Amino acid sequence: MLIEEERKLEKPLPASVRFVLGRGKYVDDIFFDNMLYLKIVRSPYARAKILKVNGEITGRELSASMTSVGEGATERKTRVNYPVLATDYVSYVGQPVAAVIAEDIYEAEDKAEEVEIEYEPLKPVVDPYKAIDSEPIHPNTNSNVFVDTKLGKDFDESADVVLEERLGCERIIPNPLEPRGIVAHYDGTRLTIYGSTQSVYSWKEGICSSLKLSPEQVRVIQMDTGGAFGSKGGIYPEYIVAAYASIKTKRPVKWIETRLEHLQATAHGRGAYADMKIYARRDGRIVGLKADILVDSGAYPVGVAPWAPSWIGYQITGPYAIEKVYVRARAVYTNKVPLGPYRGAGRPEAAFFVERMIDMLSDKLGKDALEIRKINTHEGKWKSPLGLEVNDARSFLARAARQLRYSSLKRKRGFGLSFFVLIPNLEPGESARVKIQDGIVRVWLGGSSHGQGHDEFARRIVSEELDVPMEKIYFENSDTEKINRGVGSWGSRSAVLAGAAIVEACRKIREKARAKLGPRFKAEDLLSFEFDESVFFKPEGQLNSLGVNVVLATKDKLGFGRISKIISYYDAGNLLNRNMAVSQVIGGAMQGLGQVLSERAAYNEDGQLVIGSISEAGVLKISATPDFEVIFDREKSRMPHGAKGLGESPTIGVPPAAIRALEKLAGKWFTKTPLTEEDILLNGG
Amino acid sequence: MYPKDFEYHSPEGIEEALNILEKNGSEAKIMGGGQSLIPMMKLRIVAPKHIVDINKISSLDFIKDEGKRIVIGTLTRMADVEKYEALRKKVRIIPECAEQIADPLVRNMGTFGGNIAHGDPNNDMPAAVLVTGARIVCRSKSGAREIEARNFFVDTFTTALKENEILESVVIPVSRGYKGTYIKMERIAGDYGIAGVAVWFSSDGERFRDCRIALTGVGPTVIYAEKACNYLNDQRITREAIKRASEVASQESKPSDDLRGSESFKRKVVSLLVRRAFEVSLKEVGSEP
Ligand SMILES: Cc1cc2nc3c(=O)[nH]c(=O)nc-3n(C[C@H](O)[C@H](O)[C@H](O)COP(=O)(O)OP(=O)(O)OC[C@H]3O[C@@H](n4cnc5c(N)ncnc54)[C@H](O)[C@@H]3O)c2cc1C
């Protein structure tokens, strides 16, 4: 929300209260008198040659390419060009091919129907495993495999037990309640962008790079953002088209995604598979692990796919001390929308793979779920052969077991346990700005909320550090004009990094105030002067934290397995706001449950997405909520405010524990998410 | 997600509505709660030139308890059907079905008649009205006619309603001594079911009499499981008889593979639901098999 408006309300309201009062201001709430509406014309085919395009804006006119920005962006050049508007061929259903603009959205929709495009459909490549040896979907490449990396050293091992399994997490559609959206406003010299985003900086970088604009020409402002889950951190063709259309017409241009467009054309998450092989001793100790990871990249390398395979590989050992690790990590092109980050972005996939193997091993050896995990942990500092740091896993697990009353819980039949590591995405740091003027404090962060409530921790830290009452502190959404440099909010990073940056900015203000006002100044004194400090906080080293989930399942009246309870025991460091932390855990747990029970971006063999609504996409509703218990292990971190990451923990920990609880009831192994209803119909009904 | 141009009519009486239908034929569509029609218009699956919004015709919004029958006006919201006491007491399957439809938001808007007139095989209410032996009252300018619910559902999105007719009300007979219920199995709560089952029957305490079973979501229209009913009539009330009937009903279903499950799985669900529906209904009267 814009500060001018908020000041009119006198007291700054927490974002959550503003939203409940209907005072949120989202990108679709922006109206300019002379605004135009953009509609994108999309490919109905998964793979086809374009024979002819006749439309208002086409790739002939707007011949620009997409760049990789945001979470997991790669600088690696690939030979595959992702055009803003396709010209020669299309590679996924929903790919932008042309665009129309009109005075209202209804007219735009009608005009879009008149755009003439002729296609020559080709046989699409849909299955990621088949993609490996299929004809390349891009003409200037010789294989669909565009990442093929090895991590660690290959090894030979003759262990007591060797267990092999192919595991997978199918693609998921992010489905935030607010779909994507942008308003681009070019006034003849400068382009101002209002967006529903996780990062104003990636948008700015992406738009400047595609349209060859200089940074001074572009300002990006984040509006209230109604969810993202990773899908709004990067840049998409529609944004470039909107910016282009505004420059061309010198009028504001609005594009708001419909739900159907969201299903088809917003980057999907997960989509990772692995051939896992573990070597273990009879007592359950794992002596070696091999993983052959395959990521279903979709059609273009702009999302996380170039980075995801080795990122999953890097953390494939989870919190366990496994001495020998060898990973092959590949990504393949398929005729689907490009893959993007999705809450956890690689971490849930890695945890799913290793936890599934451990549970299966425990069945094979008749070992208890906690015992087999304990024997594979290390006390003190542990660094995996691939570089992952895990500290005091053994004592954490023991504390968790005590707190969760493990010995009584494990007697239940439908019982699943998971143990995982959360790696917050700290690179390259994050910024904050704290400004005192006119008797109030304003704070900006490099990455703002898309539903997590960044304002809560930001205002609280400012209040504590400056000893200023909360009602004098205003939080504003990110704006490239307000802080020069910043990153974005993803990867469980904001509370840790932006929080630390706020602490440092406040401390700088205190220092300057001391110089000006003497050592013992009061809040009123501080507020009657002007201060303005921006800090880019760069962390050093890793800051990984641990978590445990227990999930319980029971059989319902018709004979289906149902999740009844989710218990979380997470190391969240110094909790900045307990309510917000609990909400993060519960929301994330539901998302994790959705991955196991129903969420899936299902395509048929023609590469058509067979999901037509948010409901069909499998998003769980409130009535599916089990009971929750959330317990925090509050070991302070070395950050100045003691925070650790948290936001992604439940999407990492819940799926393996939930699938295990159902598996125990079903009496058969489950190897991929989501399960079908058929899978959880117990003993044939 | 934005409909094509259409002309909007908002008649205040049924005559006026019928005139508009008469004049515009297949280009006109009635709008009740709009909960099925509007999504289809937004996706441009349908693009009627004339929308006849009947929400102002208050004479179509009623539930009348006439003792031996209960008449429900087409505009009655599902949420009101759910809460109507006399229905709970006399034909409980109807409110029990209503409360399983979608979510409260949809039920506050969606109408009783709309759920039936739509002819969607995944809609729940057709099965429930069918087993009660209801009659559908359709009115055109030339008068009203009544159609047996069993003859009303012709094909997917096709009913016996003519272009110039309004579904005016549904007449539900109150049959003393009949028991039954509607059960559906959902993949996601508040969604259309994987399958749904309505059972309605009478008994002399020992044997089943006049059994009626209808199936939702497992064929091109709601399916009346005639063979299963025939099998069960005059059978002794036993677990085995119910199980057998559930298998016959499952064979009578015609499901297809889709997101909600495979054909064989849906057949399994039908038989589970039939069994459960009988068990629940019998428990009510204390004559557990
Ligand atoms: C999210 C969601 C979930 C849903 N889940 C379910 C579910 O689980 N089970 C279920 O049964 N339904 C479900 N529905 C559908 C819902 O119950 C609809 O309300 C119902 O199908 C149609 O009722 P309506 O009054 O909204 O009809 P409308 O949408 O207004 O009309 C539907 C059709 O019936 C015709 N029509 C309506 N009234 C008349 C009349 N009096 N005479 C002649 N023709 C008429 C219209 O012309 C149109 O063709 C769901 C809908 C939504 C949006």
Tab-separated table of C-alpha atoms in Angstrom, chain B residues 36-238:
chain	number	residue	atom	x	y	z
B	36	SER	CA	-23.006	-23.553	-13.692
B	37	LEU	CA	-24.058	-21.203	-16.452
B	38	ILE	CA	-21.717	-18.307	-15.659
B	39	PRO	CA	-18.525	-20.424	-15.509
B	40	MET	CA	-19.433	-21.933	-18.883
B	41	MET	CA	-20.045	-18.481	-20.347
B	42	LYS	CA	-16.773	-17.188	-18.962
B	43	LEU	CA	-14.939	-20.032	-20.625
B	44	ARG	CA	-16.964	-19.337	-23.781
B	45	ILE	CA	-18.133	-22.948	-23.855
B	46	VAL	CA	-21.583	-21.453	-24.292
B	47	ALA	CA	-22.383	-17.995	-25.606
B	48	PRO	CA	-26.153	-17.391	-25.393
B	49	LYS	CA	-27.331	-14.174	-27.005
B	50	HIS	CA	-30.062	-13.654	-24.411
B	51	ILE	CA	-29.830	-14.278	-20.705
B	52	VAL	CA	-33.168	-14.546	-18.957
B	53	ASP	CA	-32.430	-13.979	-15.292
B	54	ILE	CA	-35.394	-15.375	-13.351
B	55	ASN	CA	-34.211	-14.216	-9.938
B	56	LYS	CA	-36.820	-11.463	-9.754
B	57	ILE	CA	-39.704	-13.891	-10.208
B	58	SER	CA	-40.399	-14.399	-6.526
B	59	SER	CA	-43.308	-16.766	-7.236
B	60	LEU	CA	-40.699	-19.369	-8.232
B	61	ASP	CA	-38.977	-19.252	-4.853
B	62	PHE	CA	-40.995	-21.421	-2.459
B	63	ILE	CA	-41.237	-24.751	-0.679
B	64	LYS	CA	-44.780	-25.936	-0.034
B	65	ASP	CA	-45.570	-28.793	2.299
B	66	GLU	CA	-48.860	-30.170	0.999
B	67	GLY	CA	-48.905	-33.162	3.297
B	68	LYS	CA	-48.640	-36.016	0.793
B	69	ARG	CA	-46.229	-34.127	-1.379
B	70	ILE	CA	-43.737	-31.348	-1.053
B	71	VAL	CA	-43.395	-28.906	-3.916
B	72	ILE	CA	-40.134	-27.046	-4.395
B	73	GLY	CA	-40.036	-23.978	-6.631
B	74	THR	CA	-37.136	-23.857	-9.056
B	75	LEU	CA	-35.606	-20.695	-7.558
B	76	THR	CA	-35.298	-22.164	-4.056
B	77	ARG	CA	-31.642	-21.917	-3.101
B	78	MET	CA	-29.866	-25.134	-2.200
B	79	ALA	CA	-29.058	-23.557	1.170
B	80	ASP	CA	-32.809	-23.240	1.907
B	81	VAL	CA	-33.534	-26.790	0.798
B	82	GLU	CA	-30.845	-27.947	3.195
B	83	LYS	CA	-32.496	-26.196	6.133
B	84	TYR	CA	-36.196	-26.865	5.456
B	85	GLU	CA	-37.575	-28.779	8.434
B	86	ALA	CA	-40.469	-30.590	6.746
B	87	LEU	CA	-38.088	-31.999	4.160
B	88	ARG	CA	-35.785	-33.228	6.904
B	89	LYS	CA	-38.692	-35.012	8.513
B	90	LYS	CA	-40.435	-36.403	5.465
B	91	VAL	CA	-37.946	-36.828	2.594
B	92	ARG	CA	-34.614	-36.469	4.285
B	93	ILE	CA	-32.663	-37.647	1.273
B	94	ILE	CA	-33.304	-34.280	-0.397
B	95	PRO	CA	-31.713	-32.024	2.253
B	96	GLU	CA	-29.030	-34.648	2.872
B	97	CYS	CA	-28.112	-34.434	-0.774
B	98	ALA	CA	-28.343	-30.639	-0.824
B	99	GLU	CA	-25.841	-30.231	1.973
B	100	GLN	CA	-23.259	-32.289	0.091
B	101	ILE	CA	-23.346	-30.065	-2.974
B	102	ALA	CA	-20.322	-27.821	-3.490
B	103	ASP	CA	-19.694	-25.371	-0.657
B	104	PRO	CA	-21.876	-22.859	1.228
B	105	LEU	CA	-21.053	-20.077	-1.239
B	106	VAL	CA	-22.307	-22.069	-4.187
B	107	ARG	CA	-25.332	-23.341	-2.249
B	108	ASN	CA	-26.356	-19.815	-1.301
B	109	MET	CA	-26.685	-18.975	-4.989
B	110	GLY	CA	-27.313	-22.266	-6.778
B	111	THR	CA	-30.977	-23.135	-7.226
B	112	PHE	CA	-32.821	-26.409	-6.809
B	113	GLY	CA	-34.244	-26.267	-10.312
B	114	GLY	CA	-30.975	-25.186	-11.881
B	115	ASN	CA	-29.170	-28.190	-10.465
B	116	ILE	CA	-31.712	-30.430	-12.194
B	117	ALA	CA	-32.270	-28.473	-15.409
B	118	HIS	CA	-28.559	-28.334	-16.142
B	119	GLY	CA	-28.477	-32.055	-16.972
B	120	ASP	CA	-24.931	-32.392	-15.703
B	121	PRO	CA	-24.282	-36.054	-14.827
B	122	ASN	CA	-22.001	-34.854	-12.059
B	123	ASN	CA	-24.688	-32.787	-10.369
B	124	ASP	CA	-25.929	-34.474	-7.231
B	125	MET	CA	-29.602	-33.563	-6.947
B	126	PRO	CA	-30.873	-35.495	-9.990
B	127	ALA	CA	-30.152	-38.839	-8.309
B	128	ALA	CA	-31.939	-37.825	-5.136
B	129	VAL	CA	-35.090	-36.538	-6.828
B	130	LEU	CA	-35.115	-39.522	-9.144
B	131	VAL	CA	-35.281	-42.129	-6.362
B	132	THR	CA	-38.066	-40.302	-4.553
B	133	GLY	CA	-40.254	-40.672	-7.646
B	134	ALA	CA	-40.449	-36.915	-8.142
B	135	ARG	CA	-42.144	-35.202	-11.070
B	136	ILE	CA	-40.713	-32.171	-12.809
B	137	VAL	CA	-43.181	-29.419	-13.636
B	138	CYS	CA	-42.331	-27.591	-16.863
B	139	ARG	CA	-44.227	-24.584	-18.078
B	140	SER	CA	-44.439	-22.968	-21.486
B	141	LYS	CA	-46.831	-20.404	-22.899
B	142	SER	CA	-49.200	-23.211	-23.766
B	143	GLY	CA	-49.378	-24.442	-20.165
B	144	ALA	CA	-47.697	-26.797	-17.736
B	145	ARG	CA	-46.793	-30.449	-18.062
B	146	GLU	CA	-45.303	-32.902	-15.603
B	147	ILE	CA	-42.457	-35.249	-16.452
B	148	GLU	CA	-41.412	-38.211	-14.346
B	149	ALA	CA	-37.898	-37.535	-13.062
B	150	ARG	CA	-36.902	-40.931	-14.472
B	151	ASN	CA	-37.723	-39.703	-17.966
B	152	PHE	CA	-36.285	-36.229	-17.578
B	153	PHE	CA	-32.564	-36.790	-18.021
B	154	VAL	CA	-31.837	-37.542	-21.674
B	155	ASP	CA	-28.105	-37.143	-22.148
B	156	THR	CA	-25.169	-35.068	-20.890
B	157	PHE	CA	-26.484	-31.494	-20.589
B	158	THR	CA	-29.684	-32.570	-22.322
B	159	THR	CA	-33.041	-32.931	-20.584
B	160	ALA	CA	-36.653	-33.326	-21.658
B	161	LEU	CA	-37.123	-29.553	-21.216
B	162	LYS	CA	-38.017	-27.746	-24.441
B	163	GLU	CA	-36.457	-24.473	-25.535
B	164	ASN	CA	-39.614	-22.547	-24.726
B	165	GLU	CA	-40.107	-24.136	-21.294
B	166	ILE	CA	-39.163	-23.176	-17.790
B	167	LEU	CA	-38.631	-25.749	-15.140
B	168	GLU	CA	-41.157	-24.351	-12.690
B	169	SER	CA	-41.088	-26.687	-9.727
B	170	VAL	CA	-40.414	-30.217	-8.572
B	171	VAL	CA	-43.099	-32.298	-6.886
B	172	ILE	CA	-41.730	-34.729	-4.362
B	173	PRO	CA	-44.077	-37.412	-3.080
B	174	VAL	CA	-43.995	-38.102	0.647
B	175	SER	CA	-43.957	-41.869	0.923
B	176	ARG	CA	-44.463	-43.062	4.455
B	177	GLY	CA	-42.083	-45.693	5.717
B	178	TYR	CA	-39.421	-45.065	3.071
B	179	LYS	CA	-35.824	-44.733	4.123
B	180	GLY	CA	-32.693	-43.850	2.316
B	181	THR	CA	-29.889	-41.395	1.899
B	182	TYR	CA	-27.488	-39.807	-0.533
B	183	ILE	CA	-23.750	-40.357	-0.187
B	184	LYS	CA	-20.976	-39.046	-2.370
B	185	MET	CA	-17.280	-39.575	-2.379
B	186	GLU	CA	-15.167	-36.547	-3.208
B	187	ARG	CA	-11.550	-36.197	-4.142
B	188	ILE	CA	-11.463	-32.637	-2.897
B	189	ALA	CA	-14.101	-31.504	-0.427
B	190	GLY	CA	-16.665	-29.175	-1.978
B	191	ASP	CA	-16.065	-30.536	-5.438
B	192	TYR	CA	-18.098	-32.767	-7.688
B	193	GLY	CA	-17.854	-36.354	-6.512
B	194	ILE	CA	-15.933	-39.283	-7.907
B	195	ALA	CA	-19.339	-40.914	-7.652
B	196	GLY	CA	-22.542	-40.447	-5.700
B	197	VAL	CA	-25.306	-42.837	-4.750
B	198	ALA	CA	-28.943	-42.276	-3.789
B	199	VAL	CA	-30.911	-45.144	-2.247
B	200	TRP	CA	-34.572	-45.027	-1.265
B	201	PHE	CA	-36.576	-48.047	-0.195
B	202	SER	CA	-39.268	-49.423	1.976
B	203	SER	CA	-39.278	-52.639	3.999
B	204	ASP	CA	-41.521	-54.763	6.108
B	205	GLY	CA	-38.784	-55.148	8.680
B	206	GLU	CA	-37.579	-58.396	7.124
B	207	ARG	CA	-37.516	-57.830	3.407
B	208	PHE	CA	-36.715	-54.986	1.067
B	209	ARG	CA	-39.646	-53.503	-0.821
B	210	ASP	CA	-39.618	-51.043	-3.685
B	211	CYS	CA	-35.899	-50.317	-3.750
B	212	ARG	CA	-34.636	-47.444	-5.847
B	213	ILE	CA	-30.979	-46.754	-6.498
B	214	ALA	CA	-29.551	-43.947	-8.628
B	215	LEU	CA	-25.933	-43.134	-9.431
B	216	THR	CA	-24.210	-39.767	-9.940
B	217	GLY	CA	-21.113	-39.057	-11.988
B	218	VAL	CA	-20.631	-42.494	-13.521
B	219	GLY	CA	-22.270	-42.154	-16.910
B	220	PRO	CA	-23.576	-39.698	-19.472
B	221	THR	CA	-26.558	-38.916	-17.228
B	222	VAL	CA	-27.691	-39.885	-13.792
B	223	ILE	CA	-28.155	-43.658	-13.890
B	224	TYR	CA	-31.121	-45.513	-12.478
B	225	ALA	CA	-29.697	-48.894	-11.326
B	226	GLU	CA	-32.709	-50.893	-12.318
B	227	LYS	CA	-31.171	-54.349	-12.149
B	228	ALA	CA	-29.831	-53.786	-8.668
B	229	CYS	CA	-33.274	-52.580	-7.588
B	230	ASN	CA	-34.986	-55.567	-9.145
B	231	TYR	CA	-32.559	-57.909	-7.480
B	232	LEU	CA	-33.070	-56.394	-4.051
B	233	ASN	CA	-36.854	-56.157	-4.094
B	234	ASP	CA	-38.330	-58.862	-1.853
B	235	GLN	CA	-34.882	-60.034	-0.741
B	236	ARG	CA	-34.332	-60.565	2.962
B	237	ILE	CA	-32.429	-57.696	4.548
B	238	THR	CA	-28.943	-59.142	4.880
